[in-house]
Amino acid sequence: MKQAGKQATSDSATRPASTDNYLLISAFSSAAQSPLVAISKRISECGCNLAEARVSTLGNELSVLALAQGAWDAIAKLENGLARLDRDGELRLTHFRTSAKQQQSNLLPYVVEVVAADKPGVLFQLAEFFAQQNISIEQLHSTRYRAMQTGADMFSAQITIGIPTTTHIAALRDDFLEFCDGLNLDAIMDPMKF
């Protein structure tokens, strides 16, 4: 009896608590067969929770990014289940263990919206601007489309950024708008209000 108790104690000392186990899953398939159903079903069957999920259509493919949370053994079971899904060939997927996002109370959330005539490198230039200012991009959605009114090829981006609290906001906004003017981009930068 003592041996079993000692074994359980040493196992629990090396295994993280049930809420400290996360698996990040990225899956792609044709839009006709959503990977969300297969992934969320597998997560549930393995005794894990779906902590976060993102779904988007890119080209002719449907993309799912999911963060599963559970006990260490449930995450291990999920890894095996995902390997079986991958072998079936209906989904293209990758997964790896990660941890919960650390709260960053020193960052202020701001929303940036950019619209411009489409040209190569716009998104790269925006990302480079924020990287040079040590500003993190938290979320980004960009698209290319044809304007219904004129037929012009357009670029649009909605970006959520994290601005360090030590940054002078008015100076950053001025620098950003000057940067956008130089590239002929129509842009706004506003605080996130929720």
PDB file of C-alpha atoms in Angstrom:
ATOM      1  CA  MET A   1       0.000   0.000   0.000  1.00  0.00           C
ATOM      2  CA  LYS A   2       2.787   2.447   0.841  1.00  0.00           C
ATOM      3  CA  GLN A   3       4.487   1.742  -2.486  1.00  0.00           C
ATOM      4  CA  ALA A   4       1.358   2.644  -4.441  1.00  0.00           C
ATOM      5  CA  GLY A   5       1.011   5.852  -2.414  1.00  0.00           C
ATOM      6  CA  LYS A   6       4.636   6.761  -3.071  1.00  0.00           C
ATOM      7  CA  GLN A   7       4.247   6.111  -6.773  1.00  0.00           C
ATOM      8  CA  ALA A   8       1.159   8.349  -6.983  1.00  0.00           C
ATOM      9  CA  THR A   9       2.978  11.097  -5.117  1.00  0.00           C
ATOM     10  CA  SER A  10       5.983  11.040  -7.442  1.00  0.00           C
ATOM     11  CA  ASP A  11       3.749  10.966 -10.543  1.00  0.00           C
ATOM     12  CA  SER A  12       1.713  13.936  -9.368  1.00  0.00           C
ATOM     13  CA  ALA A  13       4.906  15.868  -8.622  1.00  0.00           C
ATOM     14  CA  THR A  14       6.058  15.557 -12.256  1.00  0.00           C
ATOM     15  CA  ARG A  15       2.687  15.967 -13.996  1.00  0.00           C
ATOM     16  CA  PRO A  16       1.109  19.396 -14.398  1.00  0.00           C
ATOM     17  CA  ALA A  17      -2.299  20.100 -12.883  1.00  0.00           C
ATOM     18  CA  SER A  18      -5.289  19.261 -15.079  1.00  0.00           C
ATOM     19  CA  THR A  19      -5.818  22.869 -16.104  1.00  0.00           C
ATOM     20  CA  ASP A  20      -2.167  23.318 -17.110  1.00  0.00           C
ATOM     21  CA  ASN A  21      -2.201  21.038 -20.161  1.00  0.00           C
ATOM     22  CA  TYR A  22      -2.861  22.538 -23.592  1.00  0.00           C
ATOM     23  CA  LEU A  23      -2.654  21.235 -27.136  1.00  0.00           C
ATOM     24  CA  LEU A  24      -2.652  23.616 -30.111  1.00  0.00           C
ATOM     25  CA  ILE A  25      -4.232  22.070 -33.209  1.00  0.00           C
ATOM     26  CA  SER A  26      -4.146  23.403 -36.762  1.00  0.00           C
ATOM     27  CA  ALA A  27      -6.289  21.608 -39.367  1.00  0.00           C
ATOM     28  CA  PHE A  28      -7.163  22.184 -43.014  1.00  0.00           C
ATOM     29  CA  SER A  29      -9.626  20.493 -45.352  1.00  0.00           C
ATOM     30  CA  SER A  30     -11.944  21.364 -48.204  1.00  0.00           C
ATOM     31  CA  ALA A  31     -14.787  23.683 -47.287  1.00  0.00           C
ATOM     32  CA  ALA A  32     -17.256  20.894 -48.108  1.00  0.00           C
ATOM     33  CA  GLN A  33     -16.002  18.855 -45.137  1.00  0.00           C
ATOM     34  CA  SER A  34     -15.381  21.147 -42.170  1.00  0.00           C
ATOM     35  CA  PRO A  35     -12.503  20.045 -39.955  1.00  0.00           C
ATOM     36  CA  LEU A  36     -14.234  21.773 -37.027  1.00  0.00           C
ATOM     37  CA  VAL A  37     -16.671  18.882 -36.611  1.00  0.00           C
ATOM     38  CA  ALA A  38     -13.961  16.207 -36.607  1.00  0.00           C
ATOM     39  CA  ILE A  39     -11.606  18.168 -34.338  1.00  0.00           C
ATOM     40  CA  SER A  40     -14.218  19.264 -31.779  1.00  0.00           C
ATOM     41  CA  LYS A  41     -15.679  15.730 -31.670  1.00  0.00           C
ATOM     42  CA  ARG A  42     -12.243  14.235 -31.015  1.00  0.00           C
ATOM     43  CA  ILE A  43     -11.528  16.828 -28.308  1.00  0.00           C
ATOM     44  CA  SER A  44     -14.808  16.006 -26.563  1.00  0.00           C
ATOM     45  CA  GLU A  45     -14.387  12.227 -26.869  1.00  0.00           C
ATOM     46  CA  CYS A  46     -10.958  12.410 -25.242  1.00  0.00           C
ATOM     47  CA  GLY A  47     -12.280  14.306 -22.204  1.00  0.00           C
ATOM     48  CA  CYS A  48     -10.740  17.651 -23.101  1.00  0.00           C
ATOM     49  CA  ASN A  49     -12.295  21.103 -23.346  1.00  0.00           C
ATOM     50  CA  LEU A  50     -12.155  23.377 -26.352  1.00  0.00           C
ATOM     51  CA  ALA A  51     -10.595  26.477 -24.775  1.00  0.00           C
ATOM     52  CA  GLU A  52     -10.439  28.586 -27.960  1.00  0.00           C
ATOM     53  CA  ALA A  53     -11.152  28.112 -31.660  1.00  0.00           C
ATOM     54  CA  ARG A  54     -10.798  30.099 -34.876  1.00  0.00           C
ATOM     55  CA  VAL A  55     -12.331  29.092 -38.204  1.00  0.00           C
ATOM     56  CA  SER A  56     -11.702  30.760 -41.541  1.00  0.00           C
ATOM     57  CA  THR A  57     -11.910  30.014 -45.233  1.00  0.00           C
ATOM     58  CA  LEU A  58      -8.689  30.631 -47.133  1.00  0.00           C
ATOM     59  CA  GLY A  59      -8.859  29.922 -50.859  1.00  0.00           C
ATOM     60  CA  ASN A  60     -10.793  26.691 -51.267  1.00  0.00           C
ATOM     61  CA  GLU A  61      -9.749  25.395 -47.863  1.00  0.00           C
ATOM     62  CA  LEU A  62     -11.340  25.690 -44.446  1.00  0.00           C
ATOM     63  CA  SER A  63      -8.851  26.317 -41.649  1.00  0.00           C
ATOM     64  CA  VAL A  64      -9.417  25.510 -37.976  1.00  0.00           C
ATOM     65  CA  LEU A  65      -7.106  26.604 -35.199  1.00  0.00           C
ATOM     66  CA  ALA A  66      -8.117  25.083 -31.858  1.00  0.00           C
ATOM     67  CA  LEU A  67      -6.703  25.118 -28.344  1.00  0.00           C
ATOM     68  CA  ALA A  68      -7.642  22.029 -26.330  1.00  0.00           C
ATOM     69  CA  GLN A  69      -7.301  21.957 -22.553  1.00  0.00           C
ATOM     70  CA  GLY A  70      -7.378  18.946 -20.257  1.00  0.00           C
ATOM     71  CA  ALA A  71      -5.659  16.548 -17.919  1.00  0.00           C
ATOM     72  CA  TRP A  72      -2.290  15.207 -19.060  1.00  0.00           C
ATOM     73  CA  ASP A  73      -3.724  11.772 -19.903  1.00  0.00           C
ATOM     74  CA  ALA A  74      -6.661  13.282 -21.828  1.00  0.00           C
ATOM     75  CA  ILE A  75      -4.226  15.413 -23.869  1.00  0.00           C
ATOM     76  CA  ALA A  76      -2.112  12.304 -24.586  1.00  0.00           C
ATOM     77  CA  LYS A  77      -5.255  10.463 -25.701  1.00  0.00           C
ATOM     78  CA  LEU A  78      -6.163  13.417 -27.926  1.00  0.00           C
ATOM     79  CA  GLU A  79      -2.697  13.396 -29.520  1.00  0.00           C
ATOM     80  CA  ASN A  80      -3.187   9.726 -30.439  1.00  0.00           C
ATOM     81  CA  GLY A  81      -6.684  10.427 -31.776  1.00  0.00           C
ATOM     82  CA  LEU A  82      -5.414  13.270 -33.930  1.00  0.00           C
ATOM     83  CA  ALA A  83      -2.662  11.050 -35.323  1.00  0.00           C
ATOM     84  CA  ARG A  84      -5.391   8.615 -36.466  1.00  0.00           C
ATOM     85  CA  LEU A  85      -7.314  11.476 -38.113  1.00  0.00           C
ATOM     86  CA  ASP A  86      -4.149  12.567 -39.892  1.00  0.00           C
ATOM     87  CA  ARG A  87      -3.486   9.028 -41.155  1.00  0.00           C
ATOM     88  CA  ASP A  88      -7.025   8.805 -42.591  1.00  0.00           C
ATOM     89  CA  GLY A  89      -5.986  11.553 -45.011  1.00  0.00           C
ATOM     90  CA  GLU A  90      -9.184  13.609 -44.901  1.00  0.00           C
ATOM     91  CA  LEU A  91      -7.503  16.390 -42.909  1.00  0.00           C
ATOM     92  CA  ARG A  92      -4.084  17.979 -43.005  1.00  0.00           C
ATOM     93  CA  LEU A  93      -3.190  18.762 -39.446  1.00  0.00           C
ATOM     94  CA  THR A  94      -0.442  19.562 -37.029  1.00  0.00           C
ATOM     95  CA  HIS A  95      -0.513  19.778 -33.280  1.00  0.00           C
ATOM     96  CA  PHE A  96       1.840  20.446 -30.414  1.00  0.00           C
ATOM     97  CA  ARG A  97       1.742  21.072 -26.692  1.00  0.00           C
ATOM     98  CA  THR A  98       1.707  24.640 -25.470  1.00  0.00           C
ATOM     99  CA  SER A  99       0.731  26.610 -22.384  1.00  0.00           C
ATOM    100  CA  ALA A 100      -1.910  29.173 -21.506  1.00  0.00           C
ATOM    101  CA  LYS A 101      -1.366  32.721 -22.699  1.00  0.00           C
ATOM    102  CA  GLN A 102       0.269  34.854 -20.067  1.00  0.00           C
ATOM    103  CA  GLN A 103      -1.655  37.986 -19.147  1.00  0.00           C
ATOM    104  CA  GLN A 104       0.155  41.113 -20.295  1.00  0.00           C
ATOM    105  CA  SER A 105      -1.299  43.954 -18.273  1.00  0.00           C
ATOM    106  CA  ASN A 106       1.447  46.241 -19.564  1.00  0.00           C
ATOM    107  CA  LEU A 107      -0.094  46.227 -23.080  1.00  0.00           C
ATOM    108  CA  LEU A 108      -2.957  48.443 -24.221  1.00  0.00           C
ATOM    109  CA  PRO A 109      -5.244  46.898 -26.875  1.00  0.00           C
ATOM    110  CA  TYR A 110      -5.720  49.062 -29.968  1.00  0.00           C
ATOM    111  CA  VAL A 111      -7.475  48.367 -33.270  1.00  0.00           C
ATOM    112  CA  VAL A 112      -5.918  49.386 -36.575  1.00  0.00           C
ATOM    113  CA  GLU A 113      -7.909  49.424 -39.816  1.00  0.00           C
ATOM    114  CA  VAL A 114      -6.232  49.917 -43.161  1.00  0.00           C
ATOM    115  CA  VAL A 115      -7.778  50.209 -46.636  1.00  0.00           C
ATOM    116  CA  ALA A 116      -5.776  50.892 -49.777  1.00  0.00           C
ATOM    117  CA  ALA A 117      -5.293  50.063 -53.410  1.00  0.00           C
ATOM    118  CA  ASP A 118      -3.827  46.580 -53.457  1.00  0.00           C
ATOM    119  CA  LYS A 119      -0.114  46.338 -54.119  1.00  0.00           C
ATOM    120  CA  PRO A 120       2.530  43.765 -53.204  1.00  0.00           C
ATOM    121  CA  GLY A 121       4.125  44.080 -49.779  1.00  0.00           C
ATOM    122  CA  VAL A 122       1.497  46.161 -47.965  1.00  0.00           C
ATOM    123  CA  LEU A 123       0.981  43.652 -45.167  1.00  0.00           C
ATOM    124  CA  PHE A 124       4.722  43.119 -44.794  1.00  0.00           C
ATOM    125  CA  GLN A 125       5.276  46.870 -44.457  1.00  0.00           C
ATOM    126  CA  LEU A 126       2.562  47.164 -41.798  1.00  0.00           C
ATOM    127  CA  ALA A 127       3.953  44.211 -39.833  1.00  0.00           C
ATOM    128  CA  GLU A 128       7.482  45.594 -40.089  1.00  0.00           C
ATOM    129  CA  PHE A 129       6.345  49.008 -38.807  1.00  0.00           C
ATOM    130  CA  PHE A 130       4.815  47.482 -35.680  1.00  0.00           C
ATOM    131  CA  ALA A 131       7.793  45.162 -35.128  1.00  0.00           C
ATOM    132  CA  GLN A 132      10.186  48.106 -35.246  1.00  0.00           C
ATOM    133  CA  GLN A 133       8.080  49.852 -32.575  1.00  0.00           C
ATOM    134  CA  ASN A 134       8.120  46.689 -30.364  1.00  0.00           C
ATOM    135  CA  ILE A 135       4.335  46.432 -30.724  1.00  0.00           C
ATOM    136  CA  SER A 136       2.822  42.966 -30.808  1.00  0.00           C
ATOM    137  CA  ILE A 137       0.201  41.961 -33.341  1.00  0.00           C
ATOM    138  CA  GLU A 138      -2.415  40.046 -31.344  1.00  0.00           C
ATOM    139  CA  GLN A 139      -4.905  39.375 -34.158  1.00  0.00           C
ATOM    140  CA  LEU A 140      -4.987  40.126 -37.849  1.00  0.00           C
ATOM    141  CA  HIS A 141      -7.486  39.698 -40.658  1.00  0.00           C
ATOM    142  CA  SER A 142      -6.544  40.866 -44.127  1.00  0.00           C
ATOM    143  CA  THR A 143      -8.141  40.377 -47.494  1.00  0.00           C
ATOM    144  CA  ARG A 144      -7.841  41.405 -51.089  1.00  0.00           C
ATOM    145  CA  TYR A 145     -11.020  42.229 -52.985  1.00  0.00           C
ATOM    146  CA  ARG A 146     -12.350  44.004 -56.045  1.00  0.00           C
ATOM    147  CA  ALA A 147     -14.306  47.193 -55.347  1.00  0.00           C
ATOM    148  CA  MET A 148     -17.889  46.740 -56.490  1.00  0.00           C
ATOM    149  CA  GLN A 149     -18.234  50.376 -57.566  1.00  0.00           C
ATOM    150  CA  THR A 150     -15.064  50.782 -59.632  1.00  0.00           C
ATOM    151  CA  GLY A 151     -13.536  47.325 -60.063  1.00  0.00           C
ATOM    152  CA  ALA A 152     -10.266  48.470 -58.463  1.00  0.00           C
ATOM    153  CA  ASP A 153      -8.189  45.841 -56.656  1.00  0.00           C
ATOM    154  CA  MET A 154      -8.270  46.717 -52.952  1.00  0.00           C
ATOM    155  CA  PHE A 155      -6.503  45.653 -49.755  1.00  0.00           C
ATOM    156  CA  SER A 156      -8.141  45.721 -46.329  1.00  0.00           C
ATOM    157  CA  ALA A 157      -6.741  44.776 -42.916  1.00  0.00           C
ATOM    158  CA  GLN A 158      -8.097  44.807 -39.383  1.00  0.00           C
ATOM    159  CA  ILE A 159      -5.310  44.409 -36.830  1.00  0.00           C
ATOM    160  CA  THR A 160      -5.458  44.204 -33.050  1.00  0.00           C
ATOM    161  CA  ILE A 161      -2.177  45.344 -31.526  1.00  0.00           C
ATOM    162  CA  GLY A 162      -0.753  45.466 -28.000  1.00  0.00           C
ATOM    163  CA  ILE A 163       0.921  48.799 -27.287  1.00  0.00           C
ATOM    164  CA  PRO A 164       3.263  48.935 -24.264  1.00  0.00           C
ATOM    165  CA  THR A 165       1.936  51.269 -21.559  1.00  0.00           C
ATOM    166  CA  THR A 166       5.237  53.179 -21.669  1.00  0.00           C
ATOM    167  CA  THR A 167       4.610  54.229 -25.294  1.00  0.00           C
ATOM    168  CA  HIS A 168       3.423  57.778 -25.943  1.00  0.00           C
ATOM    169  CA  ILE A 169       0.157  57.067 -27.812  1.00  0.00           C
ATOM    170  CA  ALA A 170      -0.172  60.425 -29.598  1.00  0.00           C
ATOM    171  CA  ALA A 171       3.401  60.211 -30.933  1.00  0.00           C
ATOM    172  CA  LEU A 172       2.858  56.601 -32.062  1.00  0.00           C
ATOM    173  CA  ARG A 173      -0.409  57.547 -33.796  1.00  0.00           C
ATOM    174  CA  ASP A 174       1.334  60.462 -35.571  1.00  0.00           C
ATOM    175  CA  ASP A 175       4.222  58.209 -36.688  1.00  0.00           C
ATOM    176  CA  PHE A 176       1.805  55.532 -37.883  1.00  0.00           C
ATOM    177  CA  LEU A 177      -0.402  57.929 -39.845  1.00  0.00           C
ATOM    178  CA  GLU A 178       2.685  59.557 -41.415  1.00  0.00           C
ATOM    179  CA  PHE A 179       3.947  56.085 -42.348  1.00  0.00           C
ATOM    180  CA  CYS A 180       0.559  55.273 -43.923  1.00  0.00           C
ATOM    181  CA  ASP A 181       0.457  58.598 -45.784  1.00  0.00           C
ATOM    182  CA  GLY A 182       3.848  57.779 -47.299  1.00  0.00           C
ATOM    183  CA  LEU A 183       2.440  54.493 -48.627  1.00  0.00           C
ATOM    184  CA  ASN A 184      -0.903  56.034 -49.665  1.00  0.00           C
ATOM    185  CA  LEU A 185      -2.827  53.892 -47.137  1.00  0.00           C
ATOM    186  CA  ASP A 186      -6.050  55.062 -45.522  1.00  0.00           C
ATOM    187  CA  ALA A 187      -5.773  54.053 -41.857  1.00  0.00           C
ATOM    188  CA  ILE A 188      -7.115  54.603 -38.365  1.00  0.00           C
ATOM    189  CA  MET A 189      -5.792  53.584 -34.948  1.00  0.00           C
ATOM    190  CA  ASP A 190      -8.280  53.562 -32.071  1.00  0.00           C
ATOM    191  CA  PRO A 191      -8.383  52.033 -28.598  1.00  0.00           C
ATOM    192  CA  MET A 192     -10.351  48.805 -28.301  1.00  0.00           C
ATOM    193  CA  LYS A 193     -13.492  49.707 -26.427  1.00  0.00           C
ATOM    194  CA  PHE A 194     -14.516  46.311 -25.023  1.00  0.00           C
TER     195      PHE A 194
END
